[in-house]
C-alpha cells in the first residue's frame, strides 16, 4: 500500500458511493478507475443506515464486501464516519439532536447536516456508530485513512437548538466564571441587558431590531468553533484507538466559525479541502468582468496551506456544478480539469481526489456531475483524468515540497469573527483582503496567510520580508509583543485603518488610537471618518505616487522621534493631513496607513517595499497567469498556471528544467489556453 500525503508521492483518488449503484457495477468501476490512474476511493460518509439500519442493530456485510473487493483489486480506501447524515429512525425518536433556526424551529430529516454538535443524545449516538465502524473496519488492509464526518459547518454554520443554549451557558461559565464578569465583558448595562441568572442567557435569538449584543455574538462564534472542535475530537479519539498506526485522520472542506488550527492540533493528521473553482463561473453571481473567477480558489488553497502546509483535496471538481435547486455552473472546459488539479498541487496538495466517479441519477445532486455522466460511458473528462495521471508521473519528486512565500497576510479568528457581524470592520477588511489577493496574484508574488495563535512567538514570522495585518481591530498585548519582536528583528509590518480600537470582547478601548499598536507604529489618530460618497475616491500621495485610501480614513499624526510621515491626504476635507506613517523600530519598520487597501494601493506598497515579482529575474509572464513556488531539500519548483481561454506568452530569463517536457528551456515559451508548466530551478 502506498501512503498518502506524506512525501511519498502525488496521487489521484475519487469519491465513490457503492450504495448508489448495483453491486454488479463495483468491480468494473474499480477496474476502470485503476486503469485511469486512480488508486484511492473515499467512501461511506453518508451511509449510517448501511451499518446501523435500526437503533442498536448492526450489519457490516455491505462495506465488508466492498472493502474486500477493493483489497482484491489493489484499490486503497479512505473510510468515513457517517455522522453528517443521521438516519430517520434517530431524528424521529430523538428530535433534540436536530439543529434549529434562530426562532427555534427544527431542521427536519430530508436533506443533510441537520444535527447539532451539542445534543447529549447525538454525542452518544456518534460515539456508538464511530466505535462500531472504527473497531470493525479499522484494521482492514484496504483502508489508508479516515475522514471525520463530511464538511463540518457546511450548509449551516449557526446552531440554535436547546442543546446549544445549554452548552453555550457552560462555555460562558468556564470563560467568565461569574455573571459579573460576563455582564462587564458584554457591556450588558447598555439597553438594560444585565443577566442575573445563567439560565437567562441563550444563543442569539431573534430580537426586535434584528441586532443582538455584539459581544455576545462574538462569544457565540467562539462557542460554535469550540463545539465543532470538541465534536471532531470525540470522533478522532475513537478512530485513533482502532485505526492502523500508518493511517491518517482528516476531515474535508473549510467553512466558517471553525478554528482549524485547533482542529489539526487536537484531532487531525492533515486537512483535506474540497475545491470547486467552477463556482467562479456560477450562473447566479457570475461576473464576466471579474479577472479572477476560478483563480479565487487559490485564495482558498492559501487558507488551507495556513492550516496544513501539505494537504489533500478530498473533492476536486471534475464536472458541472449544480443541485436541482441551486448553484448552476458549466462543465469544466477542456483543459480546466487539469488546470484546477495543478492549481491544487501548486499550493501544496499531494493527493487529489475527484468528486465524483459517476454522476448520481437520483437525489438533490443530479446535476452535480462527476467524471462520468449517468450512463458511465467513456468520455472526455475521463480521458483528461488519464492525461493528468500521466503528467503526475513527472511531478512525483515534488511530493512533500512546501509552498514558499516572502509576503504574509496576518489573520486571527477574533478579528475574522468580529468582522462577520461588524459592518465597519467587514467593509474595510473585505476591500483590503480582496485587493491584496488580486494584486499579489497579478504581480506573481507568492504569499501565505499567517494566523496569530496563542503562545506563538515571532520565530515563525521571520521567514517573511513583509507582513500585512490590514485591519487588526482587536489587538492583544501578547499579539503585539510577537509583532514587535518580528519588526525589531528586521521585519516590515504594514497595518491599515481601524487597527487596535477593540479589546478581546469586541469593546472599544478608551486609549488613544491605534491603542496597543501606537508604540510600534509611532502613530496617533486624533480623528477618523468613513469616506463620504461625495469625496470618493480619497487619495494619498507618497513620494509623488498617488493611490487610494479606500472606505475609511484615519487622520494621523506621528508620535515619537523614529516616526516619519510618508504620505498625506491630497484633497477634500482632510487635505494635507498625514495618511501614512513609517516608524523605525529596532532593525525593522512598521507602517500605519490610514485607509483600507485598494488595488492601486497594494501595488504601491509591494513596489516600495521591494517585494513584488520576486522571480522577475527568472521569468516574466502575463497577469492572467499565476506563479507559485514549492520547495523541498533545496530544490525549487515554479508552477505557471494559465487561467485564460487564450494562449499566454511567457519568457524564461534563465534556463529552467521543464518537468513535463523533460528538458531545459529558456527564452520565449507559448502556454496553451488553460495550460500549466512546472519548472525546476537549477538542476
Ligand atoms: C461538497 C460535499 C459533497 C457534495 C459536493 C457537491 O460540499 O462534500 O458531498 O455535496 O459538495 O455538492
XYZ file of C-alpha atoms and ligand atoms in Angstrom:
695
model
C 0.000 0.000 0.000
C 1.215 3.461 -0.782
C 0.777 6.025 1.954
C -0.951 9.257 1.048
C 0.071 12.823 1.838
C 3.427 12.142 3.439
C 6.130 12.867 0.909
C 5.835 9.519 -0.846
C 4.110 10.775 -3.969
C 1.291 12.769 -5.501
C -1.699 10.515 -6.068
C -5.160 10.513 -7.587
C -8.352 9.337 -5.984
C -12.088 9.647 -6.453
C -15.219 9.873 -4.308
C -17.283 6.760 -4.761
C -20.692 5.777 -3.427
C -21.042 1.975 -3.624
C -24.540 2.390 -2.129
C -25.672 4.366 -5.190
C -25.001 1.553 -7.647
C -25.855 -2.032 -8.324
C -23.164 -4.242 -6.792
C -22.655 -5.767 -10.197
C -21.016 -2.475 -11.267
C -18.442 -2.280 -8.472
C -15.732 -4.463 -9.969
C -15.901 -2.822 -13.363
C -15.892 0.654 -11.788
C -12.799 -0.139 -9.730
C -11.022 -1.618 -12.759
C -11.767 1.464 -14.824
C -10.551 3.775 -12.055
C -7.296 1.883 -11.703
C -6.822 1.900 -15.457
C -7.219 5.701 -15.395
C -4.581 6.067 -12.680
C -6.958 6.465 -9.729
C -5.623 4.449 -6.806
C -7.816 5.505 -3.882
C -11.550 5.878 -3.244
C -13.306 7.713 -0.443
C -16.474 6.002 0.739
C -19.263 5.836 3.330
C -19.628 9.426 4.529
C -23.418 9.415 4.211
C -24.054 5.736 4.880
C -25.007 5.395 8.556
C -28.043 3.225 7.790
C -25.875 0.707 5.981
C -24.121 -0.023 9.273
C -26.925 0.624 11.752
C -30.201 0.248 9.849
C -32.235 0.321 13.071
C -31.285 1.520 16.516
C -28.807 -0.909 18.041
C -28.824 -3.331 15.046
C -25.516 -3.551 13.235
C -24.559 -5.051 9.931
C -21.162 -4.925 8.304
C -21.782 -7.062 5.254
C -22.178 -4.197 2.777
C -18.860 -2.440 3.374
C -17.079 -5.733 4.146
C -17.930 -6.822 0.621
C -16.827 -3.555 -0.898
C -13.599 -3.341 1.102
C -12.686 -6.938 0.312
C -13.241 -6.271 -3.372
C -11.149 -3.108 -3.151
C -8.354 -5.045 -1.485
C -8.522 -7.743 -4.109
C -8.251 -5.122 -6.857
C -5.457 -3.181 -5.129
C -7.631 -0.110 -4.576
C -6.944 1.945 -1.433
C -9.815 3.314 0.608
C -10.441 6.371 2.755
C -13.278 5.392 5.077
C -15.571 7.985 6.654
C -17.576 8.310 9.817
C -21.192 8.744 8.686
C -22.344 11.423 11.098
C -23.144 14.178 8.562
C -26.467 12.452 7.900
C -28.199 10.950 10.931
C -30.783 8.311 9.995
C -34.540 8.915 10.079
C -35.044 6.470 12.959
C -32.697 8.586 15.048
C -34.078 12.058 14.362
C -37.652 10.827 14.647
C -37.102 9.241 18.040
C -34.755 11.941 19.358
C -35.707 15.268 17.770
C -33.414 17.067 20.198
C -30.469 16.018 18.003
C -31.704 18.353 15.256
C -30.336 21.805 14.591
C -32.777 24.719 14.718
C -33.104 28.119 13.113
C -32.862 31.306 15.113
C -36.541 31.056 16.039
C -36.019 27.566 17.399
C -37.781 25.748 14.538
C -36.137 22.406 13.953
C -34.483 21.476 10.651
C -36.058 18.166 9.733
C -34.929 14.982 8.080
C -34.792 15.100 4.272
C -31.537 16.854 3.460
C -28.205 16.682 5.301
C -26.207 18.194 8.155
C -29.407 18.662 10.144
C -27.900 17.762 13.511
C -26.362 19.877 16.268
C -22.971 19.204 17.884
C -24.099 19.559 21.469
C -27.053 17.253 21.926
C -26.029 14.669 24.561
C -28.071 12.074 22.656
C -26.308 12.836 19.378
C -22.920 12.687 21.029
C -23.855 9.321 22.497
C -25.108 8.002 19.147
C -21.989 9.387 17.461
C -19.701 7.673 19.947
C -21.530 4.486 19.297
C -21.503 4.489 15.480
C -17.885 5.658 15.315
C -16.848 2.993 17.810
C -18.685 0.304 15.819
C -17.274 1.437 12.456
C -13.725 2.043 13.606
C -13.464 -1.148 15.633
C -14.843 -3.240 12.800
C -13.083 -1.632 9.830
C -10.019 -0.072 11.480
C -7.666 -2.931 10.689
C -8.880 -3.565 7.139
C -5.841 -3.660 4.858
C -7.546 -1.663 2.079
C -8.025 1.350 4.346
C -5.312 4.035 4.301
C -7.086 6.920 6.005
C -10.187 8.142 7.825
C -12.382 11.138 7.152
C -14.378 12.517 10.084
C -17.972 13.388 9.183
C -18.309 15.434 5.985
C -17.658 19.170 5.775
C -18.247 20.385 9.323
C -20.369 23.579 9.196
C -21.196 23.224 5.503
C -24.833 24.162 4.705
C -25.143 25.860 8.073
C -22.620 27.371 10.454
C -25.140 28.576 13.030
C -26.655 26.441 15.756
C -29.677 27.479 17.766
C -31.038 24.290 19.361
C -31.842 23.930 23.054
C -28.724 21.783 23.466
C -26.688 24.627 22.039
C -28.085 27.070 24.537
C -27.301 24.681 27.402
C -23.759 24.190 26.091
C -23.330 27.939 25.457
C -24.049 28.584 29.144
C -21.415 26.040 30.172
C -18.941 27.581 27.720
C -19.571 31.035 29.169
C -19.348 29.841 32.763
C -15.947 28.421 32.021
C -14.831 31.563 30.213
C -16.107 34.106 32.714
C -16.617 32.195 35.976
C -19.027 34.856 37.281
C -22.040 36.623 35.831
C -20.483 39.920 36.877
C -17.520 39.253 34.606
C -19.835 38.276 31.744
C -22.013 41.348 32.208
C -18.909 43.503 32.167
C -17.435 41.851 29.041
C -20.724 42.069 27.150
C -21.478 45.617 28.299
C -24.945 44.454 29.290
C -25.669 47.677 31.142
C -26.313 49.076 27.660
C -30.048 48.736 26.866
C -30.617 47.042 30.213
C -29.419 43.610 29.125
C -27.953 42.689 32.522
C -28.187 38.980 33.415
C -28.934 37.817 36.938
C -29.028 34.026 36.300
C -27.094 31.880 33.789
C -30.451 30.435 32.678
C -31.413 33.843 31.275
C -28.686 33.538 28.645
C -29.367 31.974 25.236
C -27.612 31.536 21.936
C -28.567 34.579 19.835
C -32.331 34.783 19.329
C -34.480 36.996 17.157
C -34.804 40.471 18.586
C -36.898 43.496 17.880
C -34.107 45.217 15.976
C -32.569 42.122 14.404
C -29.401 43.092 16.203
C -28.040 41.033 19.069
C -25.472 42.266 21.598
C -22.245 42.210 19.505
C -20.059 40.929 22.350
C -22.466 38.055 22.859
C -22.343 37.256 19.137
C -18.536 37.266 19.146
C -18.546 34.777 22.019
C -21.206 32.769 20.209
C -18.906 32.303 17.179
C -16.140 31.218 19.534
C -18.610 28.813 21.065
C -19.623 27.334 17.686
C -15.957 26.728 16.888
C -15.459 25.152 20.292
C -18.478 22.884 19.706
C -17.255 21.677 16.297
C -13.784 21.111 17.637
C -14.849 19.115 20.651
C -17.213 17.078 18.458
C -14.406 16.342 15.961
C -12.111 15.330 18.818
C -14.718 12.999 20.239
C -14.659 11.138 16.901
C -10.907 11.357 16.330
C -10.115 9.910 19.763
C -12.201 6.849 18.983
C -10.873 6.348 15.449
C -7.309 6.693 16.726
C -7.843 3.769 19.104
C -8.633 1.386 16.262
C -7.010 2.612 13.060
C -3.705 1.221 11.869
C -0.845 3.455 13.039
C 0.100 4.456 9.497
C -3.443 5.529 8.514
C -4.267 9.227 8.686
C -7.246 11.074 10.110
C -8.613 14.013 8.186
C -11.761 15.956 7.589
C -12.713 17.755 4.403
C -13.555 21.330 3.445
C -13.124 24.711 5.105
C -16.108 26.572 6.478
C -16.829 29.492 8.765
C -16.864 29.622 12.537
C -14.171 26.978 12.908
C -10.682 27.352 14.311
C -8.969 24.850 12.019
C -5.557 25.308 13.597
C -7.039 23.887 16.764
C -8.724 21.075 14.849
C -5.464 19.977 13.286
C -3.697 20.213 16.631
C -6.323 18.208 18.517
C -7.840 15.844 16.010
C -6.323 15.605 12.524
C -3.121 14.441 10.908
C -3.822 16.515 7.848
C -6.609 18.686 6.467
C -8.223 17.941 3.114
C -10.079 20.525 1.090
C -12.980 20.382 -1.369
C -12.094 22.554 -4.342
C -14.778 23.688 -6.788
C -13.228 26.525 -8.815
C -16.131 26.288 -11.237
C -18.094 28.464 -8.781
C -16.094 31.253 -10.439
C -18.396 30.689 -13.430
C -21.600 30.078 -11.450
C -24.683 31.390 -13.202
C -26.024 33.043 -10.056
C -23.457 35.702 -9.299
C -21.101 35.158 -12.215
C -19.370 38.393 -13.074
C -17.821 38.057 -16.506
C -15.600 41.106 -15.922
C -14.005 39.550 -12.838
C -10.374 38.870 -13.782
C -10.065 36.185 -11.107
C -13.031 33.807 -11.469
C -11.663 30.281 -10.872
C -8.402 31.844 -9.719
C -10.115 32.972 -6.490
C -9.728 29.333 -5.430
C -6.031 29.951 -5.000
C -7.041 32.163 -2.094
C -8.937 29.260 -0.521
C -5.967 26.992 -1.109
C -3.735 29.558 0.606
C -6.100 29.335 3.597
C -5.768 25.541 3.574
C -1.975 25.839 3.495
C -2.118 28.096 6.554
C -3.590 25.153 8.456
C -1.878 22.211 6.805
C 1.216 23.076 4.711
C 0.841 19.799 2.840
C -2.707 18.766 2.358
C -5.044 16.731 0.205
C -8.001 17.612 -1.964
C -10.802 15.282 -0.985
C -13.186 16.623 -3.626
C -11.715 18.190 -6.732
C -14.152 19.486 -9.315
C -14.491 17.178 -12.299
C -17.858 18.066 -13.843
C -20.562 20.735 -13.973
C -21.897 22.014 -10.645
C -25.477 22.034 -9.594
C -28.113 20.920 -7.178
C -31.606 20.598 -8.604
C -32.398 23.804 -6.714
C -29.292 25.999 -6.955
C -25.621 26.548 -7.788
C -25.526 26.019 -11.534
C -22.136 26.210 -13.203
C -20.950 24.894 -16.560
C -18.859 21.827 -17.229
C -15.106 22.376 -16.897
C -13.832 23.309 -20.331
C -11.260 21.023 -21.928
C -8.045 21.679 -20.028
C -9.652 23.161 -16.924
C -9.850 19.873 -15.053
C -6.072 19.631 -15.455
C -5.574 23.313 -14.632
C -7.593 23.070 -11.403
C -5.802 19.877 -10.386
C -2.462 21.619 -10.881
C -3.733 24.719 -9.049
C -4.251 22.493 -6.003
C -0.854 20.848 -6.389
C 0.866 24.222 -6.865
C -0.378 25.212 -3.407
C 0.726 22.055 -1.627
C -1.814 19.300 -2.344
C -0.197 15.879 -2.543
C -3.416 13.942 -3.012
C -6.190 14.839 -5.445
C -9.493 13.016 -5.251
C -12.130 13.936 -7.809
C -15.754 14.426 -6.937
C -17.236 12.002 -8.014
C -16.842 8.887 -10.160
C -20.277 8.686 -11.818
C -22.977 11.356 -11.606
C -25.855 10.319 -9.353
C -29.113 9.517 -11.084
C -31.298 10.487 -8.129
C -31.440 12.975 -5.273
C -30.551 16.611 -4.844
C -27.261 16.386 -6.722
C -28.394 15.004 -10.081
C -26.695 17.974 -11.758
C -23.511 17.843 -9.712
C -21.525 15.991 -12.291
C -18.678 13.657 -11.654
C -16.056 12.396 -14.075
C -18.650 10.205 -15.781
C -22.192 11.095 -16.753
C -25.199 8.953 -15.733
C -24.554 6.180 -18.250
C -20.944 5.740 -17.237
C -19.820 5.776 -20.874
C -16.233 6.678 -21.697
C -15.982 10.446 -22.056
C -13.732 13.440 -22.493
C -13.382 14.108 -18.757
C -12.182 10.582 -18.023
C -9.657 10.966 -20.838
C -8.458 14.162 -19.194
C -8.090 12.383 -15.840
C -5.943 9.780 -17.596
C -3.784 12.558 -19.006
C -3.467 14.117 -15.551
C -2.321 10.821 -14.127
C 0.330 10.568 -16.874
C 1.514 14.088 -16.058
C 1.680 13.330 -12.349
C 4.313 10.713 -13.042
C 6.677 13.599 -13.767
C 5.785 15.528 -10.604
C 6.416 12.794 -8.040
C 9.633 14.384 -6.770
C 7.590 17.397 -5.619
C 5.610 15.426 -3.017
C 6.103 16.969 0.392
C 7.572 20.196 -1.021
C 6.329 23.306 0.753
C 4.855 26.414 -0.826
C 7.250 29.263 -0.151
C 6.455 32.974 0.172
C 8.160 36.111 1.401
C 4.951 38.073 1.945
C 2.478 37.151 4.664
C -1.049 38.331 5.399
C -1.653 38.054 9.114
C -5.028 36.900 10.404
C -6.646 35.765 13.612
C -10.026 34.272 14.421
C -11.069 37.041 16.828
C -10.912 39.591 14.041
C -12.433 37.258 11.454
C -15.409 36.608 13.710
C -15.715 40.238 14.719
C -15.822 41.209 11.027
C -18.589 38.645 10.419
C -21.011 40.808 12.354
C -19.480 44.285 12.487
C -20.124 46.251 9.294
C -17.472 48.887 9.775
C -14.949 46.159 10.321
C -16.115 43.914 7.480
C -16.224 46.727 4.927
C -12.605 47.705 5.337
C -11.475 44.137 5.684
C -13.222 42.743 2.614
C -11.891 45.540 0.387
C -8.333 45.047 1.614
C -8.381 41.263 1.557
C -9.731 41.178 -1.998
C -7.243 43.760 -3.242
C -4.287 42.094 -1.573
C -5.132 38.761 -3.134
C -5.752 40.142 -6.626
C -2.607 42.241 -6.748
C -0.350 39.611 -5.203
C -1.655 37.236 -7.865
C -1.253 39.689 -10.708
C 2.265 40.674 -9.693
C 3.236 36.998 -9.305
C 4.131 37.482 -5.666
C 3.528 34.281 -3.689
C 2.074 34.914 -0.234
C 0.933 32.986 2.829
C -1.829 33.578 5.317
C -0.331 33.503 8.780
C -2.570 33.008 11.805
C -1.785 34.667 15.122
C -2.202 31.954 17.699
C -1.932 31.991 21.437
C 1.509 31.086 22.699
C 3.204 31.655 19.340
C 6.468 33.563 19.115
C 7.944 35.653 16.347
C 10.182 32.819 15.064
C 7.578 31.576 12.577
C 7.175 35.117 11.202
C 10.831 35.677 10.442
C 10.658 33.934 7.079
C 8.575 36.869 5.783
C 10.139 40.085 4.476
C 6.820 41.895 4.723
C 3.679 41.213 6.721
C 0.324 42.882 6.097
C -2.059 42.863 9.076
C -4.595 45.081 7.362
C -7.265 45.780 9.966
C -6.487 44.200 13.312
C -9.351 45.970 15.051
C -8.955 43.614 18.005
C -5.458 43.510 19.419
C -3.988 41.902 22.498
C -0.754 42.582 24.337
C 0.510 39.068 23.561
C -0.008 39.537 19.818
C 1.577 42.982 19.863
C 4.605 41.537 21.605
C 5.029 38.970 18.824
C 4.700 41.658 16.158
C 7.112 43.961 17.958
C 9.679 41.159 18.143
C 9.212 40.486 14.432
C 9.769 44.137 13.489
C 12.605 44.642 15.967
C 14.423 41.739 14.316
C 14.235 43.450 10.913
C 10.723 42.680 9.608
C 8.420 45.119 7.856
C 4.845 45.285 9.095
C 2.013 47.153 7.374
C -1.153 47.950 9.305
C -4.220 49.740 7.958
C -7.062 51.861 9.290
C -9.138 50.825 12.302
C -6.259 48.995 13.955
C -6.362 48.498 17.688
C -9.677 50.073 18.672
C -11.247 46.973 20.246
C -10.402 44.530 23.022
C -10.940 40.767 23.026
C -14.605 41.191 23.944
C -15.068 43.477 20.947
C -15.484 46.523 23.220
C -13.898 49.778 22.074
C -10.869 50.812 24.094
C -10.599 54.241 25.736
C -6.935 54.576 24.712
C -5.636 56.979 22.136
C -5.830 55.028 18.862
C -4.395 52.849 17.416
C -4.355 51.598 21.009
C -1.867 48.805 21.582
C -0.331 49.438 18.127
C 0.523 53.090 18.873
C 4.019 52.364 20.134
C 5.071 50.050 17.297
C 3.649 52.236 14.538
C 4.631 55.617 16.042
C 1.135 56.760 15.214
C -1.586 58.772 16.874
C -5.109 59.081 15.447
C -6.835 62.249 16.668
C -9.793 61.799 14.294
C -11.319 59.367 11.803
C -14.207 59.115 9.369
C -15.913 56.981 6.802
C -15.157 58.147 3.292
C -18.237 60.120 2.258
C -19.643 59.191 -1.166
C -19.195 62.760 -2.412
C -15.480 62.709 -1.562
C -14.676 59.336 -3.099
C -12.008 58.389 -4.034
C -9.813 59.874 -1.352
C -6.205 59.754 -2.467
C -2.886 59.817 -0.708
C 0.429 60.926 -2.099
C 3.659 59.123 -1.207
C 6.830 60.447 -2.860
C 4.932 61.589 -5.916
C 2.778 58.466 -6.291
C -0.962 58.825 -5.735
C -3.217 55.975 -4.641
C -6.488 55.433 -2.855
C -7.240 55.342 0.875
C -10.466 53.393 0.464
C -13.606 53.132 2.617
C -12.352 54.732 5.813
C -9.794 57.347 6.781
C -7.836 57.553 9.979
C -6.368 61.057 10.207
C -2.885 60.562 11.538
C -0.204 62.339 13.492
C 3.291 60.992 14.031
C 4.266 60.150 17.586
C 7.886 59.831 18.667
C 11.251 60.557 17.072
C 11.502 57.450 14.955
C 8.169 58.085 13.203
C 8.079 59.812 9.856
C 5.098 60.997 7.818
C 5.451 59.482 4.346
C 2.126 60.430 2.807
C -0.752 62.861 3.214
C -4.353 63.041 2.013
C -4.364 65.080 -1.169
C -7.805 66.702 -1.371
C -11.174 67.109 0.293
C -11.843 67.978 3.913
C -8.692 66.277 5.169
C -6.194 67.542 2.581
C -2.627 67.727 3.895
C -3.398 65.584 6.950
C -0.936 62.697 7.409
C -2.229 59.424 5.960
C 0.827 57.199 6.074
C 3.471 56.904 8.780
C 6.614 54.799 8.932
C 8.170 54.056 12.271
C 11.648 52.609 12.527
C 11.559 50.083 15.334
C 14.652 48.070 16.192
C 16.061 46.811 12.915
C 12.720 46.930 11.095
C 9.895 49.235 10.112
C 6.200 49.462 10.909
C 3.850 51.278 8.518
C 0.482 52.686 9.505
C -1.790 53.505 6.581
C -4.978 55.474 7.276
C -7.240 53.737 4.754
C -8.322 50.345 3.503
C -6.116 48.961 0.723
C -7.457 49.317 -2.810
C -5.710 47.523 -5.665
C -3.591 50.518 -6.684
C -2.628 50.961 -3.042
C -1.420 47.389 -2.704
C 0.654 47.764 -5.881
C 2.394 50.821 -4.476
C 3.182 49.105 -1.172
C 4.548 45.977 -2.851
C 6.781 48.029 -5.107
C 8.023 50.472 -2.476
C 8.721 47.685 -0.017
C 10.573 45.768 -2.722
C 8.644 42.509 -2.626
C 6.695 42.482 -5.918
C 7.631 39.985 -8.662
C 10.283 38.114 -6.651
C 11.053 35.906 -9.663
C 11.166 38.752 -12.167
C 14.798 37.985 -12.992
C 13.972 34.372 -13.878
C 10.606 34.514 -15.583
C 8.219 37.063 -16.978
C 4.598 36.217 -17.526
C 1.269 37.994 -18.120
C -1.106 38.947 -15.307
C -3.532 36.209 -16.388
C -1.066 33.555 -15.235
C -0.427 32.549 -11.644
C 3.069 31.816 -10.376
C 3.551 29.527 -7.378
C 6.660 28.119 -5.755
C 7.165 24.843 -3.909
C 10.462 23.947 -2.336
C 11.971 20.754 -0.925
C 15.505 19.806 0.023
C 16.850 22.960 -1.564
C 15.091 22.241 -4.854
C 12.628 24.837 -6.071
C 9.699 24.252 -8.414
C 7.879 27.034 -10.210
C 4.299 26.417 -11.274
C 2.881 28.576 -14.056
C -0.893 28.362 -14.462
C -2.722 29.997 -17.355
C -6.352 30.655 -16.355
C -7.231 32.299 -19.661
C -9.027 30.825 -22.648
C -6.205 32.133 -24.807
C -2.528 31.377 -25.241
C -0.052 33.097 -22.948
C 3.438 34.170 -23.912
C 5.978 33.764 -21.162
C 9.684 34.344 -21.134
C 12.266 32.332 -19.257
C 15.195 34.575 -18.482
C 17.225 31.701 -17.106
C 17.487 28.053 -18.077
C 14.759 26.103 -16.291
C 14.021 22.395 -16.413
C 10.512 21.720 -17.728
C 9.175 18.693 -15.844
C 6.504 17.844 -18.395
C 8.714 18.190 -21.461
C 11.787 16.694 -19.772
C 14.258 19.245 -20.989
C 15.828 22.543 -20.173
C 14.084 25.516 -21.663
C 14.959 29.182 -21.997
C 13.592 32.215 -23.824
C 10.063 32.686 -25.138
C 7.524 29.958 -24.487
C 3.905 29.670 -25.511
C 1.491 28.315 -22.964
C -1.698 26.892 -24.465
C -5.069 28.063 -23.094
C -5.605 26.740 -19.546
C -2.040 25.436 -19.855
C 0.290 24.566 -16.986
C 4.071 24.297 -16.773
C 6.187 23.158 -13.876
C 9.839 24.205 -13.918
C 12.616 23.109 -11.661
C 15.073 25.877 -10.862
C 18.629 24.609 -11.125
C 19.441 21.017 -11.948
C -19.466 19.049 -1.201
C -19.889 17.837 -0.415
C -20.248 16.665 -1.293
C -21.114 17.104 -2.419
C -20.429 18.198 -3.188
C -21.296 18.720 -4.319
O -19.711 20.212 -0.476
O -18.905 17.423 0.479
O -20.941 15.718 -0.516
O -22.324 17.547 -1.891
O -20.167 19.291 -2.348
O -22.403 19.431 -3.839
